[in-house]
Coordinates of C-alpha atoms in Angstrom, one line a residue:
M1496 CA 132.4 74.9 87.1
N1497 CA 133.3 76.6 90.3
Q1498 CA 135.6 74.7 92.8
L1499 CA 135.3 75.3 96.5
A1500 CA 138.4 75.6 98.6
F1501 CA 138.3 73.9 102.0
P1502 CA 140.8 74.9 104.7
T1503 CA 143.4 72.3 105.4
P1504 CA 142.7 70.9 109.0
V1505 CA 145.4 71.7 111.5
A1506 CA 146.6 68.7 113.6
E1507 CA 146.6 69.1 117.3
P1508 CA 149.9 69.6 118.8
L1509 CA 151.4 66.6 120.7
A1510 CA 152.6 68.8 123.6
Q1511 CA 153.2 72.5 124.5
V1512 CA 156.5 73.4 126.2
R1513 CA 156.7 76.9 127.7
G1514 CA 153.8 77.9 125.4
E1515 CA 155.3 76.6 122.3
P1516 CA 153.3 73.7 120.4
F1517 CA 155.2 70.7 119.3
H1518 CA 153.7 68.6 116.4
D1519 CA 156.5 66.1 115.9
I1520 CA 158.5 64.2 118.3
P1521 CA 162.1 65.1 118.5
L1522 CA 164.5 62.6 117.1
D1523 CA 166.9 62.9 120.0
L1524 CA 164.3 62.6 122.7
F1525 CA 165.4 60.0 125.3
I1526 CA 162.7 58.5 127.6
P1527 CA 164.2 56.5 130.5
P1528 CA 162.9 53.0 131.0
D1529 CA 161.4 53.8 134.4
A1530 CA 160.0 57.2 133.4
L1531 CA 156.3 55.8 133.6
R1532 CA 155.8 53.9 136.9
V1533 CA 153.6 53.8 139.9
F1534 CA 154.9 56.0 142.7
L1535 CA 153.9 54.0 145.7
E1536 CA 155.7 56.5 148.0
A1537 CA 152.4 58.4 147.9
F1538 CA 150.9 55.8 150.2
E1539 CA 152.2 55.7 153.8
G1540 CA 151.7 52.0 154.2
P1541 CA 149.5 49.1 153.3
L1542 CA 146.6 50.3 155.3
D1543 CA 146.6 53.6 153.4
L1544 CA 146.8 51.7 150.0
L1545 CA 143.7 49.6 151.1
L1546 CA 141.8 52.6 152.3
Y1547 CA 142.5 54.3 149.1
L1548 CA 141.2 51.3 147.0
I1549 CA 138.1 51.0 149.3
R1550 CA 137.2 54.7 149.0
R1551 CA 137.9 54.7 145.1
Q1552 CA 135.3 51.8 144.7
N1553 CA 132.9 53.8 147.0
V1554 CA 132.1 50.7 149.0
D1555 CA 131.2 50.3 152.7
V1556 CA 134.3 49.6 154.8
L1557 CA 132.1 47.3 156.9
D1558 CA 131.3 45.2 153.9
I1559 CA 134.5 44.8 151.8
P1560 CA 134.5 42.8 148.6
M1561 CA 137.5 40.8 149.3
A1562 CA 137.9 39.3 145.8
S1563 CA 138.0 42.6 143.8
L1564 CA 140.0 44.4 146.5
T1565 CA 142.6 41.6 146.8
A1566 CA 143.0 41.7 143.0
Q1567 CA 143.6 45.5 142.7
Y1568 CA 145.9 45.3 145.9
M1569 CA 148.1 42.6 144.2
E1570 CA 148.4 44.8 141.1
Y1571 CA 150.0 47.5 143.1
V1572 CA 152.3 45.0 144.9
E1573 CA 153.5 43.4 141.7
A1574 CA 154.3 47.0 140.4
M1575 CA 156.1 47.6 143.6
K1576 CA 158.1 44.4 143.4
V1577 CA 159.4 45.4 139.9
Q1578 CA 160.3 49.0 140.9
Q1579 CA 161.1 48.9 144.7
L1580 CA 161.7 45.5 146.2
E1581 CA 163.0 46.9 149.4
L1582 CA 159.6 48.6 150.1
A1583 CA 157.4 45.6 149.3
A1584 CA 158.0 43.6 152.6
E1585 CA 155.2 45.2 154.5
Y1586 CA 152.9 45.2 151.5
L1587 CA 153.5 41.6 151.0
L1588 CA 152.5 40.8 154.5
M1589 CA 149.2 42.6 154.1
A1590 CA 148.8 40.8 150.8
A1591 CA 149.1 37.4 152.7
V1592 CA 146.5 38.7 155.1
L1593 CA 144.0 39.5 152.3
I1594 CA 144.5 36.1 150.6
E1595 CA 143.9 34.4 153.9
I1596 CA 140.7 36.3 154.5
K1597 CA 139.6 35.7 151.0
S1598 CA 140.1 31.8 151.3
R1599 CA 138.4 31.8 154.8
L1600 CA 135.3 33.5 152.9
L1601 CA 135.4 31.0 150.1
L1602 CA 136.0 27.7 152.0
P1603 CA 133.6 26.2 154.6
R1604 CA 134.8 27.1 158.1
P1605 CA 133.6 26.3 161.6
A1606 CA 131.5 29.0 163.2
V1607 CA 133.7 31.1 165.5
L1608 CA 131.5 32.9 168.1
T1609 CA 132.3 36.0 170.0
E1610 CA 131.7 36.7 173.7
D1611 CA 128.2 38.1 172.8
G1612 CA 127.4 34.8 170.9
I1613 CA 127.7 36.4 167.4
E1614 CA 129.6 34.6 164.6
E1615 CA 132.7 36.6 163.9
D1616 CA 133.4 37.8 160.4
P1617 CA 136.9 37.0 159.0
R1618 CA 137.2 40.5 157.9
A1619 CA 136.3 42.0 161.4
A1620 CA 140.1 42.4 162.5
L1621 CA 141.0 44.1 159.2
V1622 CA 137.9 46.4 159.4
R1623 CA 138.8 47.5 162.8
R1624 CA 142.4 48.3 161.7
L1625 CA 141.2 50.3 158.8
L1626 CA 138.8 52.3 160.9
E1627 CA 141.4 53.1 163.5
Y1628 CA 143.9 54.1 160.8
E1629 CA 141.2 56.3 159.2
Q1630 CA 140.6 58.1 162.5
I1631 CA 144.3 58.6 163.0
K1632 CA 144.8 59.9 159.5
A1633 CA 141.9 62.4 159.9
A1634 CA 143.3 63.7 163.2
A1635 CA 146.6 64.0 161.7
F1636 CA 145.2 66.1 158.8
R1637 CA 143.4 68.4 161.2
L1638 CA 146.6 68.9 163.1
D1639 CA 148.5 69.7 159.9
Q1640 CA 145.8 72.4 159.1
L1641 CA 146.7 74.4 162.4
P1642 CA 149.0 77.2 161.7
Q1643 CA 152.7 76.3 162.0
A1644 CA 155.7 78.6 162.6
E1645 CA 158.1 78.9 159.6
R1646 CA 155.5 77.3 157.4
D1647 CA 152.2 79.6 157.7
F1648 CA 153.7 82.5 159.5
Q1649 CA 157.1 84.0 160.6
W1650 CA 158.2 85.2 164.0
V1651 CA 158.8 88.9 164.1
E1652 CA 160.8 90.6 167.0
V1653 CA 160.2 94.3 167.5
W1654 CA 162.4 96.4 169.9
L1655 CA 160.7 99.2 171.7
Q1656 CA 162.7 101.8 173.5
R1657 CA 160.8 103.3 176.5
T1658 CA 161.4 104.5 179.9
A1659 CA 160.4 101.7 182.3
V1660 CA 158.4 102.9 185.4
I1661 CA 159.1 100.9 188.4
Q1662 CA 156.0 100.5 190.4
L1663 CA 156.6 99.1 193.9
P1664 CA 154.1 96.8 195.3
D1665 CA 151.8 97.8 198.2
V1666 CA 152.6 96.4 201.6
H1667 CA 149.7 94.8 203.1
P1668 CA 148.9 94.2 206.7
A1669 CA 149.8 90.5 206.4
D1670 CA 153.3 91.5 205.4
L1671 CA 153.7 93.7 208.4
L1672 CA 152.3 90.9 210.6
E1673 CA 154.9 88.4 209.2
A1674 CA 157.8 90.9 209.6
W1675 CA 156.6 91.6 213.2
Q1676 CA 156.5 87.9 214.0
Y1677 CA 159.9 87.5 212.7
I1678 CA 161.1 90.3 214.9
A1679 CA 159.4 88.9 218.0
R1680 CA 161.0 85.5 217.4
R1681 CA 164.3 87.1 217.4
A1682 CA 163.6 89.1 220.5
R1683 CA 162.7 85.8 222.4
L1684 CA 166.0 84.3 221.5
N1685 CA 167.7 87.4 223.1
R1686 CA 165.4 87.8 226.1
H1687 CA 166.9 88.4 229.5
H1688 CA 165.2 88.1 232.9
Q1689 CA 165.5 91.6 234.4
V1690 CA 163.5 93.2 237.1
S1691 CA 163.5 97.0 236.6
K1692 CA 161.0 99.8 236.1
E1693 CA 160.8 100.9 232.5
G1694 CA 159.4 104.1 231.4
L1695 CA 158.3 103.8 227.7
S1696 CA 156.5 106.4 225.7
V1697 CA 155.2 106.0 222.2
R1698 CA 155.6 109.7 221.4
Q1699 CA 159.3 109.6 222.5
R1700 CA 159.9 106.6 220.3
M1701 CA 158.2 108.3 217.3
S1702 CA 160.7 111.2 217.6
E1703 CA 163.6 108.8 217.8
L1704 CA 162.3 107.0 214.7
L1705 CA 161.9 110.3 212.8
K1706 CA 165.5 111.4 213.7
R1707 CA 166.8 108.0 212.7
L1708 CA 164.9 107.9 209.3
Q1709 CA 166.3 111.4 208.5
R1710 CA 169.9 110.0 208.3
E1711 CA 169.2 107.8 205.3
Q1712 CA 166.6 107.4 202.6
Y1713 CA 165.6 103.8 203.1
T1714 CA 166.0 102.0 206.4
P1715 CA 165.4 98.2 206.6
F1716 CA 162.3 97.5 208.7
V1717 CA 164.2 95.1 211.1
D1718 CA 166.8 97.6 211.8
L1719 CA 164.3 99.9 213.4
F1720 CA 164.0 97.5 216.4
D1721 CA 166.4 96.7 219.1
T1722 CA 165.8 93.0 219.8
V1723 CA 168.1 93.1 222.8
A1724 CA 166.0 95.7 224.7
G1725 CA 163.2 93.2 225.2
V1726 CA 159.6 92.6 224.1
A1727 CA 158.1 95.6 225.7
D1728 CA 160.7 97.9 223.9
L1729 CA 159.7 96.2 220.6
V1730 CA 156.0 96.6 221.1
V1731 CA 156.5 100.4 221.8
S1732 CA 158.7 100.9 218.7
F1733 CA 156.1 99.0 216.5
L1734 CA 153.3 101.1 217.9
A1735 CA 155.3 104.2 217.2
L1736 CA 156.0 103.1 213.7
L1737 CA 152.3 102.4 213.0
E1738 CA 151.5 105.9 214.4
L1739 CA 153.9 107.6 212.1
C1740 CA 152.4 105.6 209.1
K1741 CA 148.9 106.6 210.2
E1742 CA 149.9 110.3 210.3
R1743 CA 151.6 109.8 206.9
L1744 CA 155.0 110.8 208.1
V1745 CA 156.5 107.5 207.2
Q1746 CA 156.1 105.2 204.2
I1747 CA 156.6 101.4 204.2
A1748 CA 157.9 100.1 200.8
Q1749 CA 159.0 96.9 199.4
S1750 CA 161.0 96.3 196.1
E1751 CA 159.0 93.2 195.2
P1752 CA 156.9 90.5 196.8
Y1753 CA 158.6 88.5 199.6
Q1754 CA 161.5 90.9 199.7
P1755 CA 162.8 92.9 202.7
I1756 CA 160.6 95.8 203.9
Y1757 CA 161.9 99.2 204.1
A1758 CA 160.9 102.5 205.8
K1759 CA 161.4 106.1 204.6
L1760 CA 160.2 109.5 205.4
V1761 CA 157.4 110.8 203.2

């Protein structure tokens, strides 16, 4: 008579630690009393816990089953009272609100009408708070998905050594007009009443300006005019300077906007 040998069944390991299976519980294993507990820190408040319970049951937030919701909520509160009494205050307050709503739904109550003449549901205030909290939570989640410095990316500074090219801004006619008006105002403050025959020549003043500009590289625009000489002399000097610019003998420059204007030979 032949005997058939069957393989001995291998028991499933109780756990695996770093890839090594364990079939027996170690004799010196110590399990703390509070090792298995409900971590209510995952909820950010009683509204967050209520919203979790509602979404877990897949019920409509506008038609909340208060009996089952209150029972499940009280289970979490009791667990919290055992583990973390100091965190249970706001949860107990919400529990009182839930019990009140549940009792108002069970007991006969007078009809409370809104401004539109519709009977108000005792759950309406709680539903509004839950909907507002859900919107705020969704908005906070979308904000958290945005890239954040030091979390999703790091700032990088790169030093580039290059020769800076200084580009002077162009002098517009409006700038010349403003500078001219400033000089005219100064001239009126130093104006004297004199009756004399003046012989003024634009060409002669152009020559004088060219000689003066040869002595220094940049000459302030206001220094090219003698405010004591009178308005007629200022007009001739201004026309002479414009003729020199037109003939490309003199260049008007400015270091940056709203800074003093300078003149130099081209």
